[in-house]
Amino acid sequence: MAYVLQARRLGIDTYQQPVAYLRRDGAVCKAEGFEAQSRVELQCGTRVVAATLNVVDGALLNGQEVGLSEAAWEALGADGAAAVTVRHAAPLASFAAVRGKIHGRPLDDAAAQAIVADIAGGRYPDIHLASFITACSGNRLDLAETIALTGAMAAVGQRMQWPSPVVVDKHCVGGLPGNRTTLLVVPIVAACGMTMPKTSSRAITSPAGTADTMETLAPVAIGIDGMRRVVEREGGCIVWGGSVTLSPADDVLIRVERPLELDSDGLLVSSVLSKKLAAGASHVLIDIPVGRTAKVRSEQAAQALAARLEAAGRALGLAVRCVVSDGSQPVGVGIGPALEAMDVLAVLQNAASAPQDLRQRALVLAAAVLELGGRAAPGAGLALATQVLDSGTAWAKFQAICAAQGGLREPPRAPCTHVLEARHSGRVVAVDNRKLATLAKLAGAPHAAAAGVRFFAPLGSRLEVGQPVLTVHADSPGELAYALEYAAAQSNLVTVEDV
Amino acid sequence: MAYVLQARRLGIDTYQQPVAYLRRDGAVCKAEGFEAQSRVELQCGTRVVAATLNVVDGALLNGQEVGLSEAAWEALGADGAAAVTVRHAAPLASFAAVRGKIHGRPLDDAAAQAIVADIAGGRYPDIHLASFITACSGNRLDLAETIALTGAMAAVGQRMQWPSPVVVDKHCVGGLPGNRTTLLVVPIVAACGMTMPKTSSRAITSPAGTADTMETLAPVAIGIDGMRRVVEREGGCIVWGGSVTLSPADDVLIRVERPLELDSDGLLVSSVLSKKLAAGASHVLIDIPVGRTAKVRSEQAAQALAARLEAAGRALGLAVRCVVSDGSQPVGVGIGPALEAMDVLAVLQNAASAPQDLRQRALVLAAAVLELGGRAAPGAGLALATQVLDSGTAWAKFQAICAAQGGLREPPRAPCTHVLEARHSGRVVAVDNRKLATLAKLAGAPHAAAAGVRFFAPLGSRLEVGQPVLTVHADSPGELAYALEYAAAQSNLVTVEDV
């Protein structure tokens, strides 16, 4: 049966999980046998949302009200006077296919489509999402399953179309702090007249995603119409994928992958390629940094991932090319949204302080994109990219893109900073990307945009005792202390050797 | 940093997940960078609980308060005036071993112990529990891992000791609605002078667990001291495992396994044997019903599970014997806590209406327990068990056990019932246990103790059109309608064939 209740916004932020609150002694709970953790369907006008129930005793609600978490309130588009219909949620039939996968039955197209439709529709509770993600992690998806999942993810949500027959895109597999090449490649390539509608994610397990970094410079949550406008005007954009409902299931999955810190080749391929397909790309360049503490740790793993990406792309009508790059240490100086943005600005502006490693990586990737998309002849991409960057044309294009997205702005600066000094002297022979990333996250990145680390001790550099190794930046003394406590407990953020 | 705040009981039941609520604009969130889904540690006096944070805007709380869900409130033993200290939770270090397992690294003793300690300590958020369960499901645990997990689970929490050198126990792998033999085996065996400290679980994915059924006849949440007293007085008991902190990690896992409807050999073995070890058993009989729609579907799967149980038992000092039984249809007539209890009472009282299949299964199992524990010579168990049941000695012992547990009571009866009649005539050739179980659950079982199904069409029986096949029992018209809607959509709860 269905019950019409008065919506009550409780102002509770449950991290995007829609939660409904009902009184235990109210008519609805009693008539329907609802209990905590029951799944209910909420309807307000034409909007329908699946929610998890929390049962309330006491004065928080009366029996004619249904309390809504912020996510439920927003998804329903409810307002103060809204009536919301509450009923049992339909059983989650597609989870049988997840159970089948866990017991060894491969995911076929039908199973992938059913699962992805339910995930994108918000019908998977968080524990079911966690189970699906785990079932697909650790190389548990083969190529056919990866293709099925990717195709299903690209097919839900919108799919963009562009006038140009060649639409390029790029992606970096990540795991390398500060590797913010997208903010350089897009303006270079767009300045060469190509179409590059780039959507980027926020951080999953890292201290900054490209969208987090770009957001310190310009608005990124501009929606699909905003994205279309910017690309039509400037040829390129850098927007947050979560605002454009391209492969919306991916955003739901990432929300749970992030606290679990789980990822895998199959999920990575489906996440990356479904976004590119939905954004209308025809040619995609993928950067795979390899290093002992990068996301991909060996050349062999990189080749396997590249083969998977290229094969899945081929099956789905996407020309994919992978380049394997050096992932032995962070790129640039900054780690964290605003600190990475400052590195990008220095490169675009050809400042003397610009990190040369970031510049060089961006030029190599831009060259590869120009060649992959046919804008430069094989071997001629690097000269073209360098000329566009050195001449200031890329910087002008970047400013134009920011203006089109809503206006270029100054990245924020953190009020609390602390310098960590070298305790030994010698040459730097190893840098732990993961520990530096953890340190930046403990300092507050990415939710605190100004937080993070500035790192001054690249591989091969010579340190003297007392010389700054890094600076920790935080919005609050509490976060600074939390990060420094972690740093003090680590013996090998950086390994030095006598020379 | 740590902050002392005023505890505020919000009366929100989050299904046993401790949740803390803090104002977004309060000093603590701002100083510590807390956001929704952050993990915090709460302390009240000497009690410490890990909780997930929900962030609140608006009037629900003031900035000097921390709101507590019911689970958090109870775990902290807080009262109206309590001060609660809030700080960042320590990183969940043991989850790295779960990630390792997902990526193919076997669980060793150290990993299992670290994971189980964190789970039992309430430090795993629900999505991490779901991930761990999924990583262990579908035959992903080998024997060595199963032994490591079982040993770790038995080692946290209490471990009971008994004067008798022989302490027997039994367990049924389940999946067979109405198979409530424990309530018969315990009084028979205890009446023969053996020690049988039986703990049972509530339903995981079924319409009734043994503890749910027993609870309709006597209190089962009597704690470990109550359990010890009952067994010392009567030789046996049937108590809810959740009230006695034997293998407490198991209860936490079951809470998440239940909505996921996931189980596996490895988790099953560790769940069953860790409870038996902690309860101080020396000899355990395990009933494995096999049927196309039972939990175990083939003789082969049953043999594999039996081998796993016996080998893990051997490694951990427990004599385990498995018997494979017929799982082709429900046992007895009732499905659901109270309806199953009525079947048990009929057998104990030697009523003319007593379901003979339930009686016979219980006698066979009791005989095996008597022989396994050395109370009857091989081959002599059945005669002894039958004599104890027929003479009323078992019924007297059951009443004494119920009295010792807090008093025998009458099972509740459901106010709403509906008869489903045969739509075809013929002989019953197949019964779908799973669909009957789902029907009973949709009617409200097990949380509504009186709800469920009475089933009148066993295999081989002859049905005429219009003859009752089953009755659905529910506490409310809403649940009755919900169950009947499901029943109407099923074509083959029961399959009949012309004769």
XYZ file of C-alpha atoms in Angstrom, chain B residues 97-402:
306
model
C 44.339 -7.100 4.371
C 40.810 -7.189 2.917
C 42.053 -5.258 -0.098
C 44.909 -7.734 -0.328
C 42.447 -10.626 -0.251
C 40.398 -8.987 -3.017
C 43.573 -8.783 -5.065
C 44.392 -12.429 -4.450
C 46.537 -12.497 -1.308
C 45.356 -15.301 1.003
C 44.084 -14.437 4.480
C 46.614 -15.632 7.027
C 46.221 -15.870 10.794
C 47.540 -12.364 11.453
C 45.277 -10.799 8.816
C 42.236 -12.726 10.038
C 42.907 -11.739 13.639
C 43.326 -8.055 12.796
C 40.178 -7.979 10.671
C 38.073 -9.889 13.188
C 39.256 -7.736 16.096
C 38.230 -4.587 14.213
C 34.884 -6.087 13.191
C 34.064 -7.270 16.707
C 35.161 -3.871 18.028
C 32.618 -2.162 15.787
C 35.291 -0.374 13.775
C 34.149 -1.553 10.314
C 31.595 0.707 8.603
C 28.811 -1.184 6.841
C 30.296 -0.796 3.364
C 33.586 -2.248 4.587
C 31.709 -5.167 6.122
C 29.881 -5.695 2.826
C 33.189 -5.660 0.980
C 34.795 -8.168 3.359
C 31.786 -10.493 3.127
C 31.812 -10.308 -0.662
C 35.557 -10.940 -0.759
C 35.008 -14.140 1.255
C 31.918 -15.332 -0.640
C 31.577 -17.733 -3.552
C 34.288 -20.199 -2.525
C 36.943 -17.524 -2.252
C 38.191 -18.874 1.089
C 40.266 -22.049 0.973
C 40.584 -24.423 3.907
C 43.586 -22.695 5.475
C 41.852 -19.319 5.268
C 38.659 -20.785 6.686
C 40.606 -22.176 9.632
C 42.355 -18.836 10.170
C 39.054 -16.955 10.119
C 37.275 -19.474 12.354
C 40.060 -19.450 14.913
C 40.157 -15.659 14.944
C 36.384 -15.412 15.363
C 36.314 -17.929 18.218
C 39.151 -16.104 19.973
C 37.433 -12.716 20.290
C 34.671 -12.554 22.876
C 34.086 -15.043 25.647
C 34.800 -18.784 25.658
C 32.708 -21.013 27.897
C 33.981 -23.966 29.891
C 31.957 -26.853 31.316
C 32.665 -29.526 33.897
C 31.772 -32.355 31.498
C 34.568 -33.544 29.167
C 31.957 -34.210 26.476
C 29.908 -31.208 25.410
C 27.688 -31.792 22.383
C 26.155 -29.380 19.945
C 24.245 -29.513 16.701
C 23.685 -27.195 13.786
C 21.573 -27.240 10.658
C 22.921 -25.505 7.581
C 19.457 -24.246 6.866
C 17.606 -23.244 3.760
C 14.794 -25.611 4.623
C 11.755 -23.767 5.948
C 10.309 -25.175 9.156
C 13.246 -27.472 9.926
C 13.125 -26.705 13.635
C 14.760 -29.893 14.956
C 16.944 -28.098 17.529
C 13.941 -27.525 19.779
C 13.454 -31.303 19.844
C 17.047 -32.542 19.833
C 18.141 -30.402 22.807
C 15.475 -31.702 25.241
C 15.942 -35.317 24.086
C 19.718 -35.178 24.488
C 19.602 -33.199 27.736
C 17.013 -35.640 29.114
C 19.622 -38.346 28.500
C 22.016 -36.541 30.817
C 24.286 -34.912 28.248
C 25.538 -31.318 28.257
C 24.233 -29.344 25.265
C 24.681 -25.548 25.594
C 22.943 -24.575 22.364
C 23.105 -21.067 21.012
C 21.125 -20.265 17.903
C 20.988 -17.382 15.524
C 18.123 -15.286 14.400
C 17.181 -15.590 10.739
C 19.853 -14.478 8.283
C 18.032 -14.814 4.981
C 15.233 -17.148 6.102
C 11.763 -16.434 7.526
C 12.784 -17.768 10.959
C 15.944 -18.653 12.800
C 15.890 -21.138 15.657
C 16.267 -18.259 18.106
C 13.265 -16.507 16.556
C 11.151 -19.657 16.909
C 12.323 -20.416 20.448
C 11.629 -16.836 21.465
C 7.908 -17.349 20.831
C 8.047 -20.067 23.544
C 10.508 -18.639 26.113
C 13.016 -15.805 26.527
C 16.222 -16.402 24.537
C 18.162 -13.174 25.176
C 19.307 -14.289 28.623
C 23.004 -13.457 28.443
C 25.980 -15.646 29.173
C 25.345 -15.905 32.911
C 21.748 -16.905 32.266
C 22.924 -19.490 29.772
C 25.395 -20.963 32.234
C 22.725 -21.176 34.937
C 20.206 -22.912 32.648
C 22.737 -25.472 31.402
C 24.015 -26.173 34.913
C 20.460 -26.842 36.040
C 18.958 -28.625 33.016
C 21.919 -29.842 30.929
C 20.730 -27.931 27.885
C 19.453 -24.592 26.675
C 18.333 -22.870 23.489
C 19.433 -19.238 23.682
C 20.065 -16.462 21.205
C 23.745 -16.332 20.318
C 23.582 -12.553 19.975
C 22.960 -12.144 23.697
C 26.013 -14.081 24.842
C 28.977 -12.458 22.997
C 30.239 -15.815 21.790
C 31.998 -15.037 18.508
C 30.671 -11.471 18.486
C 32.205 -10.751 15.061
C 29.777 -13.303 13.628
C 26.784 -11.258 14.786
C 28.202 -8.149 13.147
C 28.794 -9.997 9.875
C 25.328 -11.563 9.875
C 23.739 -8.123 10.211
C 25.162 -7.207 6.774
C 25.017 -10.677 5.191
C 21.276 -10.649 5.792
C 20.244 -7.746 3.540
C 22.817 -8.850 0.945
C 21.520 -12.434 1.098
C 25.082 -13.630 0.652
C 26.652 -16.656 2.187
C 29.383 -19.107 1.295
C 31.106 -22.242 2.533
C 33.979 -20.344 4.103
C 31.816 -17.841 5.965
C 29.369 -20.558 6.913
C 32.071 -22.787 8.403
C 33.668 -19.920 10.310
C 30.307 -18.736 11.581
C 29.148 -22.159 12.754
C 32.376 -23.508 14.202
C 33.476 -20.280 15.891
C 30.187 -20.251 17.817
C 30.601 -23.899 18.799
C 34.198 -23.406 19.904
C 33.283 -20.356 21.947
C 30.362 -22.230 23.541
C 32.827 -24.885 24.723
C 31.611 -27.775 22.533
C 33.745 -30.885 22.010
C 31.486 -32.789 19.574
C 29.268 -31.211 16.922
C 26.712 -32.812 14.630
C 25.849 -30.851 11.506
C 22.720 -31.470 9.444
C 23.075 -30.543 5.763
C 19.721 -30.704 3.972
C 20.132 -31.064 0.201
C 17.518 -30.098 -2.303
C 17.087 -28.247 -5.544
C 15.756 -25.199 -3.648
C 17.513 -25.726 -0.300
C 20.625 -23.729 0.638
C 22.792 -26.684 -0.475
C 21.580 -27.873 -3.855
C 23.554 -30.991 -4.647
C 25.004 -34.020 -2.927
C 28.369 -32.938 -4.288
C 28.127 -29.473 -2.727
C 27.039 -31.090 0.544
C 30.044 -33.400 0.534
C 32.396 -30.485 -0.144
C 30.865 -28.480 2.703
C 30.988 -31.494 5.019
C 34.642 -32.079 4.216
C 35.387 -28.414 4.890
C 33.514 -28.478 8.210
C 35.159 -31.683 9.382
C 38.658 -30.603 8.349
C 38.329 -27.162 9.931
C 36.918 -28.776 13.079
C 39.856 -31.187 13.215
C 42.351 -28.323 12.910
C 40.666 -26.480 15.768
C 40.150 -29.422 18.162
C 36.464 -30.055 17.512
C 35.015 -33.464 16.530
C 32.590 -32.632 13.704
C 30.243 -35.109 12.055
C 27.965 -34.156 9.181
C 24.767 -35.870 8.062
C 23.215 -35.107 4.702
C 19.421 -35.068 4.777
C 16.529 -34.642 2.357
C 15.995 -30.962 1.544
C 13.395 -31.246 -1.170
C 10.556 -29.573 0.725
C 9.709 -27.718 3.941
C 9.615 -29.668 7.188
C 6.419 -29.685 9.205
C 3.532 -27.392 8.359
C 4.506 -23.958 9.744
C 6.973 -21.490 8.219
C 7.686 -18.483 10.444
C 8.629 -18.239 14.132
C 5.310 -18.905 15.894
C 3.940 -21.286 13.271
C 7.082 -23.418 13.527
C 6.887 -23.355 17.318
C 3.387 -24.847 17.112
C 4.742 -27.775 15.083
C 7.455 -28.331 17.703
C 4.940 -28.350 20.540
C 2.769 -30.890 18.706
C 5.738 -33.258 18.343
C 6.879 -32.851 21.965
C 3.340 -33.472 23.179
C 2.900 -36.501 20.887
C -0.236 -34.864 19.453
C -2.115 -36.733 16.735
C -1.603 -33.698 14.455
C 2.191 -33.659 14.956
C 4.108 -33.445 11.668
C 5.739 -36.856 11.285
C 8.555 -35.567 9.060
C 9.738 -33.131 11.712
C 9.510 -35.826 14.388
C 11.458 -38.313 12.310
C 14.248 -35.871 11.399
C 14.645 -34.823 15.024
C 14.867 -38.436 16.211
C 17.533 -39.281 13.633
C 19.616 -36.234 14.606
C 19.187 -36.799 18.344
C 20.257 -40.410 17.827
C 23.378 -39.259 15.980
C 24.237 -36.782 18.748
C 23.778 -39.445 21.425
C 26.082 -41.779 19.512
C 28.648 -39.091 18.623
C 28.930 -38.051 22.263
C 29.178 -41.665 23.491
C 25.856 -41.702 25.370
C 24.482 -44.471 23.104
C 26.349 -47.302 21.429
C 26.560 -47.129 17.627
C 23.164 -48.138 16.287
C 21.416 -47.755 19.658
C 20.741 -44.009 19.508
C 17.410 -44.084 17.687
C 15.725 -46.411 20.152
C 16.881 -44.289 23.087
C 15.788 -41.004 21.462
C 12.380 -42.447 20.520
C 11.772 -43.753 24.002
C 12.647 -40.382 25.566
C 10.299 -38.545 23.186
C 7.395 -41.035 23.373
C 7.501 -41.245 27.150
C 7.015 -37.478 27.577
C 10.452 -37.169 29.195
C 11.610 -34.839 26.388
C 8.507 -32.657 26.780
C 9.096 -32.432 30.522
C 12.729 -31.478 29.870
C 11.680 -28.849 27.320
C 9.271 -27.306 29.831
C 12.019 -27.317 32.453
C 14.436 -25.617 30.047
C 11.830 -22.970 29.164
